[in-house]
Structures are given as C-alpha cells and as structure tokens.
Short mmCIF file of C-alpha atoms and ligand atoms in Angstrom, two decimals:
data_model
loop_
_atom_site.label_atom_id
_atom_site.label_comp_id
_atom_site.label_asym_id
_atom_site.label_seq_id
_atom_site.Cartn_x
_atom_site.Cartn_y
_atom_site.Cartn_z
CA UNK A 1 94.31 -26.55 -124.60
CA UNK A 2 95.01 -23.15 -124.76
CA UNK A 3 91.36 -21.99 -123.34
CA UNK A 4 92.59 -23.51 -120.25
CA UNK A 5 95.96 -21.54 -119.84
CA UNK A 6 95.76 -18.00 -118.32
CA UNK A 7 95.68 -14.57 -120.59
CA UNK A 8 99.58 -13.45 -119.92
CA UNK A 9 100.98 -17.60 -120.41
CA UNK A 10 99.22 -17.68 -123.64
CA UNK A 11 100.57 -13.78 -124.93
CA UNK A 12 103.53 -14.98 -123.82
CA UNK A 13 104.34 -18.55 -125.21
CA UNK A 14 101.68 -19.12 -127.74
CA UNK A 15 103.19 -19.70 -131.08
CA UNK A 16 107.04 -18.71 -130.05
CA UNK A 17 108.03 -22.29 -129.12
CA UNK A 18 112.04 -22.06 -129.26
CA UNK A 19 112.20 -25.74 -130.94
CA UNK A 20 110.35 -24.54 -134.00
CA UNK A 21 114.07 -22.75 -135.18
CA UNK A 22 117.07 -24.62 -135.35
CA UNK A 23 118.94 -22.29 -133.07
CA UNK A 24 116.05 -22.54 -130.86
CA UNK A 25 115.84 -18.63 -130.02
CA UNK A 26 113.85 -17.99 -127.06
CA UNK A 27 112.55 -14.78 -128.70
CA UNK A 28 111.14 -15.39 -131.89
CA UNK A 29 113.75 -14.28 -134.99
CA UNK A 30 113.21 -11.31 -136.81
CA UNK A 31 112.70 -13.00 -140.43
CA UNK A 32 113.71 -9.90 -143.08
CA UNK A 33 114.20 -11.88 -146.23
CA UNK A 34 111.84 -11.22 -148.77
CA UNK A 35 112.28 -14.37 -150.36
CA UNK A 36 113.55 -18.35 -149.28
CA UNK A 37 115.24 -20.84 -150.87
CA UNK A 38 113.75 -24.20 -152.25
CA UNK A 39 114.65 -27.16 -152.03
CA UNK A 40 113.78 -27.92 -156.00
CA UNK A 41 111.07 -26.08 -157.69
CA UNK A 42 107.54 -25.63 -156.49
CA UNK A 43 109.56 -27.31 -153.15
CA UNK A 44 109.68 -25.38 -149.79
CA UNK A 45 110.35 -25.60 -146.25
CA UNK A 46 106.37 -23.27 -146.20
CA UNK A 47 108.10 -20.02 -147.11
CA UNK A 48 108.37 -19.00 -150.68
CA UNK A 49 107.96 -15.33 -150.98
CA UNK A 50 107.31 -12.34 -148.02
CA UNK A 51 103.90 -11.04 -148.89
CA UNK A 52 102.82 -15.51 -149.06
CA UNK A 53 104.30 -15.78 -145.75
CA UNK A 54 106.58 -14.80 -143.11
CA UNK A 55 107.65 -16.90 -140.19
CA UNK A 56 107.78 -13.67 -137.40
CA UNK A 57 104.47 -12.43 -139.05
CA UNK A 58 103.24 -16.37 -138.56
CA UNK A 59 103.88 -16.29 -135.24
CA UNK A 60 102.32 -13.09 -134.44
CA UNK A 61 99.62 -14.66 -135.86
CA UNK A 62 99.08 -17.63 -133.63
CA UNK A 63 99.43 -15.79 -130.96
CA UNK A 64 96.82 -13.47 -131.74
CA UNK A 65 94.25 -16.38 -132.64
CA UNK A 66 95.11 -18.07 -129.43
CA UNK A 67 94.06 -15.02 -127.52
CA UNK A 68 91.01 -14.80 -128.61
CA UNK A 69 90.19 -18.63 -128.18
CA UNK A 70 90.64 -18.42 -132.50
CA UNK A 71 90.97 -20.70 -135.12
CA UNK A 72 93.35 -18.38 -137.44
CA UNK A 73 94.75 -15.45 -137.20
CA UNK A 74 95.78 -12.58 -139.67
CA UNK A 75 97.71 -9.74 -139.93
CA UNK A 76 97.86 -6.67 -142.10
CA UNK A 77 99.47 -3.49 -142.91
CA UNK A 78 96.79 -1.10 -140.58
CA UNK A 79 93.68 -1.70 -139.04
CA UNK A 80 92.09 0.02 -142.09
CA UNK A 81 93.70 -2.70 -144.01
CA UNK A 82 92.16 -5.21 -142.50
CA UNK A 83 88.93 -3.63 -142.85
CA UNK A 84 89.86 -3.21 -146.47
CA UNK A 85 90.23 -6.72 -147.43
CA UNK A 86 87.71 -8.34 -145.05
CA UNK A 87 84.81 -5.79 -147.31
CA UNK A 88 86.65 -7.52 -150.22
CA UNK A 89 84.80 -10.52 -149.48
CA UNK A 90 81.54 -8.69 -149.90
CA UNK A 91 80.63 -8.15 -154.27
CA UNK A 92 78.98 -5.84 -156.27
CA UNK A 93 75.64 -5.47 -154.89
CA UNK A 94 75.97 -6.68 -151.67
CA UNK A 95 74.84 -4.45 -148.95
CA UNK A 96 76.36 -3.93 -145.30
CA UNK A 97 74.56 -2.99 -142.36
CA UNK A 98 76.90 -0.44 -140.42
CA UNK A 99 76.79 0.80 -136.77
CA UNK A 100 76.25 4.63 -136.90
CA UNK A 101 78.87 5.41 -134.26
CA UNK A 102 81.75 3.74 -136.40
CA UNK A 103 85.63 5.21 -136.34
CA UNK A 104 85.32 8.01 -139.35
CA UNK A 105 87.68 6.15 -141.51
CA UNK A 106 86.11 3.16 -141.08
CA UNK A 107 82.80 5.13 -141.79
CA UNK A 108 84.91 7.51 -145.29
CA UNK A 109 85.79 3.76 -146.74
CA UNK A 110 82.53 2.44 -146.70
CA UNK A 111 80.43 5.63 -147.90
CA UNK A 112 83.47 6.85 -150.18
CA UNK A 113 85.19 3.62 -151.21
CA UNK A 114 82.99 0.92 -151.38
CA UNK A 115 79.77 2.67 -152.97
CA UNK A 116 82.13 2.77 -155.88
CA UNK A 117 82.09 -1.18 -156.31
CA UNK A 118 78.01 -0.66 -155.88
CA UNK A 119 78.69 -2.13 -152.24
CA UNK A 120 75.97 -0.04 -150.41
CA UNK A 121 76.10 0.49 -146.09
CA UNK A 122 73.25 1.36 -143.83
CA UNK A 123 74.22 3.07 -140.79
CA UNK A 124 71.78 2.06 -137.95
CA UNK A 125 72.11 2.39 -133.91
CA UNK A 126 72.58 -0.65 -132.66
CA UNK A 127 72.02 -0.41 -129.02
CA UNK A 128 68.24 -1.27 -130.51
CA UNK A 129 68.27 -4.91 -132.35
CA UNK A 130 65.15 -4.17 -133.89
CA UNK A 131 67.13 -1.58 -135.83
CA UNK A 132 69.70 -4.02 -137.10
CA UNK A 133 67.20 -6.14 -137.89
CA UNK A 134 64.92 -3.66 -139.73
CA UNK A 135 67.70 -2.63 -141.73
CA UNK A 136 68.75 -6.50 -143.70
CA UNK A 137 68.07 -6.50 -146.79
CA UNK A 138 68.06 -9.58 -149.16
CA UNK A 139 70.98 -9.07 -150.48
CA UNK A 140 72.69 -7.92 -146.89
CA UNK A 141 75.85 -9.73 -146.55
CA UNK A 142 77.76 -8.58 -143.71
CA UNK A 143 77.23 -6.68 -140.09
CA UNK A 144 79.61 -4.15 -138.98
CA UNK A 145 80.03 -3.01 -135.66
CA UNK A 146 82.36 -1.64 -132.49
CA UNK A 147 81.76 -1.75 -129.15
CA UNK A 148 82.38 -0.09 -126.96
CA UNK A 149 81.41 2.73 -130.48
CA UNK A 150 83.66 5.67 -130.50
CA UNK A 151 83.80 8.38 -130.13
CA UNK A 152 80.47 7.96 -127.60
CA UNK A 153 81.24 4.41 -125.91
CA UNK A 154 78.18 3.17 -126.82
CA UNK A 155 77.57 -0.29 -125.83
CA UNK A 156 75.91 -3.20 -128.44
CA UNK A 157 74.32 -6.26 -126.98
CA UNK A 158 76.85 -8.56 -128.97
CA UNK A 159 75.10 -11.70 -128.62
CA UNK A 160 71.36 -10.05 -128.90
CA UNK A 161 72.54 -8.70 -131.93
CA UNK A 162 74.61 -11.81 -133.05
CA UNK A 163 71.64 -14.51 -132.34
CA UNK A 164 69.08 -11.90 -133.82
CA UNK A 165 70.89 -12.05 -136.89
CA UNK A 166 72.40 -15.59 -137.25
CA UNK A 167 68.84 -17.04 -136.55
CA UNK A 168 67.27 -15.08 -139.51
CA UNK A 169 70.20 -15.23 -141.97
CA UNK A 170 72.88 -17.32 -140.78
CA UNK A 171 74.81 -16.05 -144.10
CA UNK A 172 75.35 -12.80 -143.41
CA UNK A 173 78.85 -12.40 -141.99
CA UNK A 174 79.26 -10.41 -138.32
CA UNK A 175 82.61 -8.63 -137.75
CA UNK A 176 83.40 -6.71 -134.50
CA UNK A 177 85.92 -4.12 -133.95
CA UNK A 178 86.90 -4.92 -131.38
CA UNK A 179 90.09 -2.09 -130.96
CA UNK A 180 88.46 -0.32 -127.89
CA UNK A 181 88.89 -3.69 -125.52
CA UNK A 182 90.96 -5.94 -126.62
CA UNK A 183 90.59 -9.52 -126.61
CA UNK A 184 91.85 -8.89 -122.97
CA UNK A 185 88.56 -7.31 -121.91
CA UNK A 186 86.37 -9.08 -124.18
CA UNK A 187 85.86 -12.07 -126.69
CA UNK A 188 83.76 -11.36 -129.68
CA UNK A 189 83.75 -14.82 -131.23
CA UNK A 190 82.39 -15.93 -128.35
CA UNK A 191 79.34 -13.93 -128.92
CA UNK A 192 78.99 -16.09 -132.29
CA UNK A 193 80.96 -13.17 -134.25
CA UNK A 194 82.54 -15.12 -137.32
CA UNK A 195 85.61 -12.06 -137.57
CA UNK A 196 86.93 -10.20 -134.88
CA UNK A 197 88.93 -7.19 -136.04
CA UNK A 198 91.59 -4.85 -135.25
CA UNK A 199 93.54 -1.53 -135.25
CA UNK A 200 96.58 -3.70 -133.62
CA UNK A 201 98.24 0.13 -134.21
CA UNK A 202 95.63 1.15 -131.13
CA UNK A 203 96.18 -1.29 -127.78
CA UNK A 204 97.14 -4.32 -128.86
CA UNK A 205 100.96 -3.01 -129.60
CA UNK A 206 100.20 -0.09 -127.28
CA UNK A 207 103.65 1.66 -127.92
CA UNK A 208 102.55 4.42 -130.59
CA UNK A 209 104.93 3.04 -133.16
CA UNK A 210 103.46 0.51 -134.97
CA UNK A 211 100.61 0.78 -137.37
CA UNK A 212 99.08 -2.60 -138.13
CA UNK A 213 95.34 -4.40 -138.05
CA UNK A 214 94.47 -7.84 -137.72
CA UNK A 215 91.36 -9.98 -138.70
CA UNK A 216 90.60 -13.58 -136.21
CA UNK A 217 88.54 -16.24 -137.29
CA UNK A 218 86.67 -19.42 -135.91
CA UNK A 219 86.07 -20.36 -140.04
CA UNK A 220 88.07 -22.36 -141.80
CA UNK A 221 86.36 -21.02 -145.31
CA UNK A 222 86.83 -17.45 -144.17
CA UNK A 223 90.33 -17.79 -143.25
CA UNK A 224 91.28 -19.72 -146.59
CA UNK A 225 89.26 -16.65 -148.43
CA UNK A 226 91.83 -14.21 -146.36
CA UNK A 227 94.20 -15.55 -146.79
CA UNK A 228 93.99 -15.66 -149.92
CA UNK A 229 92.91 -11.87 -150.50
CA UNK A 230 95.85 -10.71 -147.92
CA UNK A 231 98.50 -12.63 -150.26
CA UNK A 232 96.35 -11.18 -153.65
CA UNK A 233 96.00 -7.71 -152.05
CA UNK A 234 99.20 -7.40 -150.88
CA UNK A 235 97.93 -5.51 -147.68
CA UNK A 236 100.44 -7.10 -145.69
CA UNK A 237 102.57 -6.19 -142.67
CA UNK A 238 106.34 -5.53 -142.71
CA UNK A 239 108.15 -8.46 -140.24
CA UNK A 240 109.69 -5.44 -138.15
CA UNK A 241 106.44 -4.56 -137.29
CA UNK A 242 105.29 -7.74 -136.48
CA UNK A 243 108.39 -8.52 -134.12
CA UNK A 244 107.49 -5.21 -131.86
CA UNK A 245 103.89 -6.24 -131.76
CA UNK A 246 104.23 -9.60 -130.82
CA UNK A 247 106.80 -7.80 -128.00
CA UNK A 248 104.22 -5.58 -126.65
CA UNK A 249 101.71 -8.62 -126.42
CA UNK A 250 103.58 -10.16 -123.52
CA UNK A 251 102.32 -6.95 -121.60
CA UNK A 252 98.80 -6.43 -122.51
CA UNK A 253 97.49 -7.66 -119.49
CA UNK A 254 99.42 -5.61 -117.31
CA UNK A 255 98.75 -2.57 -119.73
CA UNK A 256 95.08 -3.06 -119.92
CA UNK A 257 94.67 -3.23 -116.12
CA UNK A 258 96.42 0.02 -115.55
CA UNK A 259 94.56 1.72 -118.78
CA UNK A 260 91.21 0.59 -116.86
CA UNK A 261 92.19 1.54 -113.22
CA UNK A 262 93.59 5.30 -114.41
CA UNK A 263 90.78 5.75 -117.30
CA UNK A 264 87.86 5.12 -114.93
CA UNK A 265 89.88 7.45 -111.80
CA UNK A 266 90.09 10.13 -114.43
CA UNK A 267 86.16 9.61 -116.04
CA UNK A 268 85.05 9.62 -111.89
CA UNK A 269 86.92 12.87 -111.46
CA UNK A 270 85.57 14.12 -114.25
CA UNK A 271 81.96 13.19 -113.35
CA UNK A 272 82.48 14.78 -110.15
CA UNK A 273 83.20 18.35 -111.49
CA UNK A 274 80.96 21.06 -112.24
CA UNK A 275 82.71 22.26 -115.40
CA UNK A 276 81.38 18.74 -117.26
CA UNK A 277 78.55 18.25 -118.73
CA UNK A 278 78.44 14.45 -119.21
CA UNK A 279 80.89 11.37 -118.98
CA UNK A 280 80.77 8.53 -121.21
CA UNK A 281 82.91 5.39 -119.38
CA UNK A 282 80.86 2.31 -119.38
CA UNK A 283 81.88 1.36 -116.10
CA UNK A 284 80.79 4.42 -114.38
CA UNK A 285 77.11 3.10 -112.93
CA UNK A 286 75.65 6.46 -115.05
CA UNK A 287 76.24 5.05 -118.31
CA UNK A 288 73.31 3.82 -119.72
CA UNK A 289 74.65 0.36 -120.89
CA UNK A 290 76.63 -0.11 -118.01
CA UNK A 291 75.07 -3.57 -116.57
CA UNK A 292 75.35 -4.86 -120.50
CA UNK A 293 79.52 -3.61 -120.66
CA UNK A 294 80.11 -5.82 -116.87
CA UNK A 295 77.91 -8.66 -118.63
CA UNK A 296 79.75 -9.10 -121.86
CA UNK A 297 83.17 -7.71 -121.34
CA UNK A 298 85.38 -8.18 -118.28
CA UNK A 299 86.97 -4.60 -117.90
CA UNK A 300 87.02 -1.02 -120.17
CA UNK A 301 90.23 0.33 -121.62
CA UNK A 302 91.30 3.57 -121.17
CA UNK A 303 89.02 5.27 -123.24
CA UNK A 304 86.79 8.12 -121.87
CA UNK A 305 84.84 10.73 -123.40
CA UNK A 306 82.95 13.80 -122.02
CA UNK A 307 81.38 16.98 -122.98
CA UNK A 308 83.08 20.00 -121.58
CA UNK A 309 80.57 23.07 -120.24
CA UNK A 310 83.61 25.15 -121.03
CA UNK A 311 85.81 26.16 -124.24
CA UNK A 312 87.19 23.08 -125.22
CA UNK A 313 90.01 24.14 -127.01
CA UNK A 314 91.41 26.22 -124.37
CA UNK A 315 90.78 23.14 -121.94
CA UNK A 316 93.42 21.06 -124.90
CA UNK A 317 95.66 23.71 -125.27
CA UNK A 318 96.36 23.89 -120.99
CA UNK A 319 96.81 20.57 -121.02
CA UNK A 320 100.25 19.13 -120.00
CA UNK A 321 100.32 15.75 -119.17
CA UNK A 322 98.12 14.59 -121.89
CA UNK A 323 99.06 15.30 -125.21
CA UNK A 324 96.52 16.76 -128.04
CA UNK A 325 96.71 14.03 -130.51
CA UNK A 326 94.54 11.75 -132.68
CA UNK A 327 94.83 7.98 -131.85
CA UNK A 328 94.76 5.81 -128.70
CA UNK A 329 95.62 2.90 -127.02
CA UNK A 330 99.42 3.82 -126.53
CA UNK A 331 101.22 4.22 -122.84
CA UNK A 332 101.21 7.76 -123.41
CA UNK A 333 97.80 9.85 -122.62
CA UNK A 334 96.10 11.76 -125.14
CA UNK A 335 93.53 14.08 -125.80
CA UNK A 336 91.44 14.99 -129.15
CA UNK A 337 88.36 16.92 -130.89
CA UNK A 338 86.64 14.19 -132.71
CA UNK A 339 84.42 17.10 -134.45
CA UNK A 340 87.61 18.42 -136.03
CA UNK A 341 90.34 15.48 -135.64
CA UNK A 342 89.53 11.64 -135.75
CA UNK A 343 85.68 11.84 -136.83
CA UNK A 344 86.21 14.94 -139.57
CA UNK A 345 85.27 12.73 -142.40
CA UNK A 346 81.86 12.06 -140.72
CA UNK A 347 79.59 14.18 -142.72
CA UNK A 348 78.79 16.89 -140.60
CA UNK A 349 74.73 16.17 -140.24
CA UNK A 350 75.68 12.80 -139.37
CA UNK A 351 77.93 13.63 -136.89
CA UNK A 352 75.58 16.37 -135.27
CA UNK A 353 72.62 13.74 -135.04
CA UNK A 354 75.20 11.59 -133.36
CA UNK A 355 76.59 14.06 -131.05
CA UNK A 356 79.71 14.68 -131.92
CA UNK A 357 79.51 18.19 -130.87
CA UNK A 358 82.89 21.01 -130.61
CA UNK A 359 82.34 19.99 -126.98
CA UNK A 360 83.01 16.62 -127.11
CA UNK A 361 86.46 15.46 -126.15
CA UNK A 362 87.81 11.74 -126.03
CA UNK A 363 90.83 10.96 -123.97
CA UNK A 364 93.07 7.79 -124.30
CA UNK A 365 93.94 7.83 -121.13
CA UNK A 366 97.39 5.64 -120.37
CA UNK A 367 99.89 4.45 -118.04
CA UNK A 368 101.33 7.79 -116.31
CA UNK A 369 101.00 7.62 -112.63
CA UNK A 370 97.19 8.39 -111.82
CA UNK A 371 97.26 11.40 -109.20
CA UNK A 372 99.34 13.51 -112.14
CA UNK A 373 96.66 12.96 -115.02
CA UNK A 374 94.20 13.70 -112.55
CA UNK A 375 95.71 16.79 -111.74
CA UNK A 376 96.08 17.40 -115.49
CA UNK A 377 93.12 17.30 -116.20
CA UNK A 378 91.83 19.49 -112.98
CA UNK A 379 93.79 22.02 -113.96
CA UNK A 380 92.75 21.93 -117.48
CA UNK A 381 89.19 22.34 -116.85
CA UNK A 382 89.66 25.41 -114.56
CA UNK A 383 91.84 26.94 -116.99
CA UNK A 384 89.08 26.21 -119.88
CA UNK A 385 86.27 28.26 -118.23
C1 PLP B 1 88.20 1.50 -133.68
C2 PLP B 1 89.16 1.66 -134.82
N1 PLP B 1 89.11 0.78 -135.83
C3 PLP B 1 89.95 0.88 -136.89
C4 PLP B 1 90.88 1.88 -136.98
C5 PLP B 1 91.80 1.96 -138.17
O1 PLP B 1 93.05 1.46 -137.82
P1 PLP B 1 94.45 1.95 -138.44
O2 PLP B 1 94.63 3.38 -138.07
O3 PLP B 1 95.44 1.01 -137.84
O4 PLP B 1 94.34 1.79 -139.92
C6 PLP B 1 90.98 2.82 -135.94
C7 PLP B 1 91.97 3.90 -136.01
O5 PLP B 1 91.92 4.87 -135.27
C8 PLP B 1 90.10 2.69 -134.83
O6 PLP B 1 90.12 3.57 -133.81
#
C-alpha cells in the first residue's frame, strides 16, 4: 500500500492519521508525559511509561519505516545510539566485519568500546567483495558498512556485497548507514540489508538542531530484540525531538533535490579549477564508482569532498558562506578537516593508508542559493594559494 504512494505523500501522512487522537489534530501532538494512566493495573490504552513508549516518538516511527518500504521502525537518542544498541545484539566473541572508510565515531566505538566486551571488528575495503568475504570468520556475526563511505564517498556494491554474504552465511546480520543518502536517494533493505541505520541528527531532520539516530527493519525477530534493548538501554529519544524530526520529514524531498543540484554545481566547479587536486562526488562521471552510485541509488546528497593543491586551512578560514564546522546534512553549508575534526579518532596510520590527508576537505554543501556558494568557494581557493 504504501510502496505504491509517492516519497513526499508518504513523509507526509504516513503514521499522523488525525483519527488516531480524539481531538483529531492534524499535526501529530507533542506527547511530554513521562508516564499514562491505567485503566486498572497491568491495564493500558499501549502507553505505560516514556522510555516503553511514546505516541509522537511512535509516529515518527512509522513514518520512518514506511519510507524505506520497512517493517518497523526505531528511534534513539543519536545516531551513535543506534549504533550502540544494534552492536548490543552481537555477544562476547562475536566478530564484525567493518568497512574501513567508516564515520570515526562509529570506527572509536567499535575499536575502543566494543573490544572491551571481546567483540572484535575487521576493517576491510569493501568496494572489493572478495575482501568482505575473505575477512568472515566463523564466529562473524554482523556486516557494517556506509555508502556512499565518508569522508572519501566511496561507493559499495550493496547487493554484490549483500548476496555474497547472505548466500554463504545467511546469519550474519548486514546493517547500512545509510546517513549520506537518505532513504530518499536510496533503499538499503532493498538490497537484502536486514537494518538500515541512521544519524537522523545528519539529513533526515536537516535543521542542525536535533541529534537523534534511527534503526529500520524488514524482521520481525530483530525488531522485537530492539525493541526490547532500546526500552532496556534506555537510549531513547526525547518526544520534542521527535516532533521537529517528524516536521522536517515532510520536506526531505524537496531538501534532498536542492542538496544534490547545489552539491554536484559546487563538486563540477571544483573539478574545473586548477587549485584542486581531486573531487570525490559520485555523480561526477570521474568518480570511479560512478555507474554503480546511478545503479543503486537514485541521486547523491550534498556531500562533496576534495583535496586542495593549496593550504587548506587558509582556504577554511576565507571562507564566508560556508561555515567551518563538523557535521552535515543541515540547510546550512559547511566545511571541515576530517584529519583534525570529524575523523580525529581514526588512528593516524589508518587514516593515512586511507587518505585522509591535511588536504582533504569535505563540504556539506546545503540549500543557499547556488551562484553564492559557488562564489564562496572560488574565492576561497584563490585566497588559499
Ligand atoms: C555516517 C554517520 N553515521 C553515524 C553518525 C553518528 O550520529 P550521531 O552524531 O547522531 O550520534 C554520524 C555523525 O556524524 C555520521 O556521519
């Protein structure tokens, strides 16, 4: 039913039916109590206490599932805390196979945090399957990837990687970050992914003032088993939060359009000029996954990284329009050093091998008018050399 409906009808009426309250609001209530009343005890109207269950965080929820062509949806307090209690279903002794080009904290958590429960992660390059494939072990439980990666904009072959997998050890769990696109741009699950899984602070709300993550599921087992560890960790979201995220879904598609139209007239400017040494965008024809991005995903956020010929952090410091910060995904266009800002707690061999060099920069490029970032940026690059 809802597969059939358009992106924007489903973001925008997908789980906020007005006849589900009694005053039939046509914008979803913003539910603060942390508690509700029962009928008599053990008997509820399927609210008993806020971190159980919320009924604005509920139907954020659906709408998020529906998006994505999901089962169930869930929400929690950041995108790291989603990561956090999806590992959770993982035990001592499990291993992970990990994409090498991961977002640093996603990369600190797994070599700091979860080595400590004797939870062990292999970092591969997935762009090869053979290497993902090389690197299961027997007791391999789960696959954890992004693409597009960041801060490089790598691109994995979803479903070579997914059917490669699945058809040797249909166990092992496959969750994809998928932060950098957006259900908008592309569909993990439909890949065969069993979680798809997000930094909802990044596109999704889009706004710069929320931080939240969310986990979606096809499973039925892995929701209950989420569902259960988001009510038993207690990594949930507050119902404030929810409220302006489930806002800022009603203009995703119009936001991702104009991320993608700006983003790649800003990565083609900067292609063009002599003061850049190389452009990552995956729908610039140079990058070298490009025919996989327009196979498996239907558009490219705003996301574009480069490596500057000149001194980059005179090129951040002249820039205007853009403003040196970590994070992405908001209106507002930013700039950072991954070597020194979003990727510092990548060991620094590992992030040399990678490429994560003082000259790399990534911009979030947003939703200013295009011929003033451009400028931005032209002047930025004359004013780095
Ligand atoms: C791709 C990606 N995944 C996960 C995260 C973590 O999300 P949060 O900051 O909401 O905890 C980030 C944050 O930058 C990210 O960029």
């Amino acid at each position: 039913m809802a597969s059939a409906q358009g992106f924007s009808t489903i973001a925008i009426h997908a789980g906020q039916d007005p006849q589900q309250w009694t005053h039939a609001s046509v914008v979803p209530p913003l539910v603060m109590s942390t508690t509700f009343k029962q009928d008599a005890p053990g008997q509820h109207r399927g609210y008993e206490y806020g971190r159980s269950g919320n009924p604005t965080r509920n139907v954020l929820e659906t709408c998020l599932a529906a998006l994505e062509n999901g089962k169930h949806g869930l929400t929690f307090a950041s995108g790291l805390g989603a990561t956090t209690t999806i590992v959770a279903l993982l035990q001592a002794g499990d291993h992970l196979v990990a994409a090498d080009d991961l977002y640093g904290g996603t990369n600190r958590l797994f070599q700091k945090c979860l080595i400590k429960q004797n939870i062990k992660s292999t970092f591969v390059d997935m762009t090869s399957v053979q290497n993902v494939i090389d690197a299961i072990q027997p007791n391999t439980k789960m696959i954890w990837l992004e693409s597009p990666s960041n801060p490089l904009l790598k691109v994995i072959d979803l479903k070579a990687v997914i059917d490669a997998v699945k058809s040797r050890r249909p166990d092992i769990i496959v969750v994809v970050d998928n932060t950098f696109l957006t259900c908008y741009f592309q569909k993990p699950l439909e890949f065969g992914a069993d979680i798809s899984m997000y930094s909802l602070t990044k596109y999704i709300n889009g706004h710069s003032d929320v931080i939240m993550g969310a986990a979606i599921t096809r499973r039925d087992d892995l929701e209950e088993k989420l569902r259960f560890l988001q009510n038993a960790m207690g990594v949930v979201p507050s119902p404030f939060d929810c409220a302006l995220v489930n806002r800022s879904i009603k203009t995703l598609e119009l936001r991702m359009q104009r991320h993608m139209e700006n983003g790649l007239a800003v990565a083609k400017f900067l292609e063009s000029h002599p003061n850049v040494e190389r452009v990552f965008h995956p729908y610039l024809p140079s990058h070298p996954q490009h025919e996989l991005a327009v196979k498996q995903s239907t558009g490219h956020s705003g996301m574009v990284s480069f490596y500057l010929k000149g001194n980059s952090k005179e090129f951040l410091k002249a820039l205007k329009v853009f403003t040196l910060a970590e994070s992405l995904g908001g209106y507002e266009s930013l700039a950072e050093l991954p070597s020194v800002m979003t990727h510092a707690s990548v060991p620094e061999d590992e992030r040399a091998a990678l490429g994560i060099t003082d000259q790399l920069i990534r911009l979030s490029v947003g939703l200013e008018s295009e011929q003033d970032l451009v400028a931005d940026i032209q002047q930025a690059l004359n004013a780095s050399q």
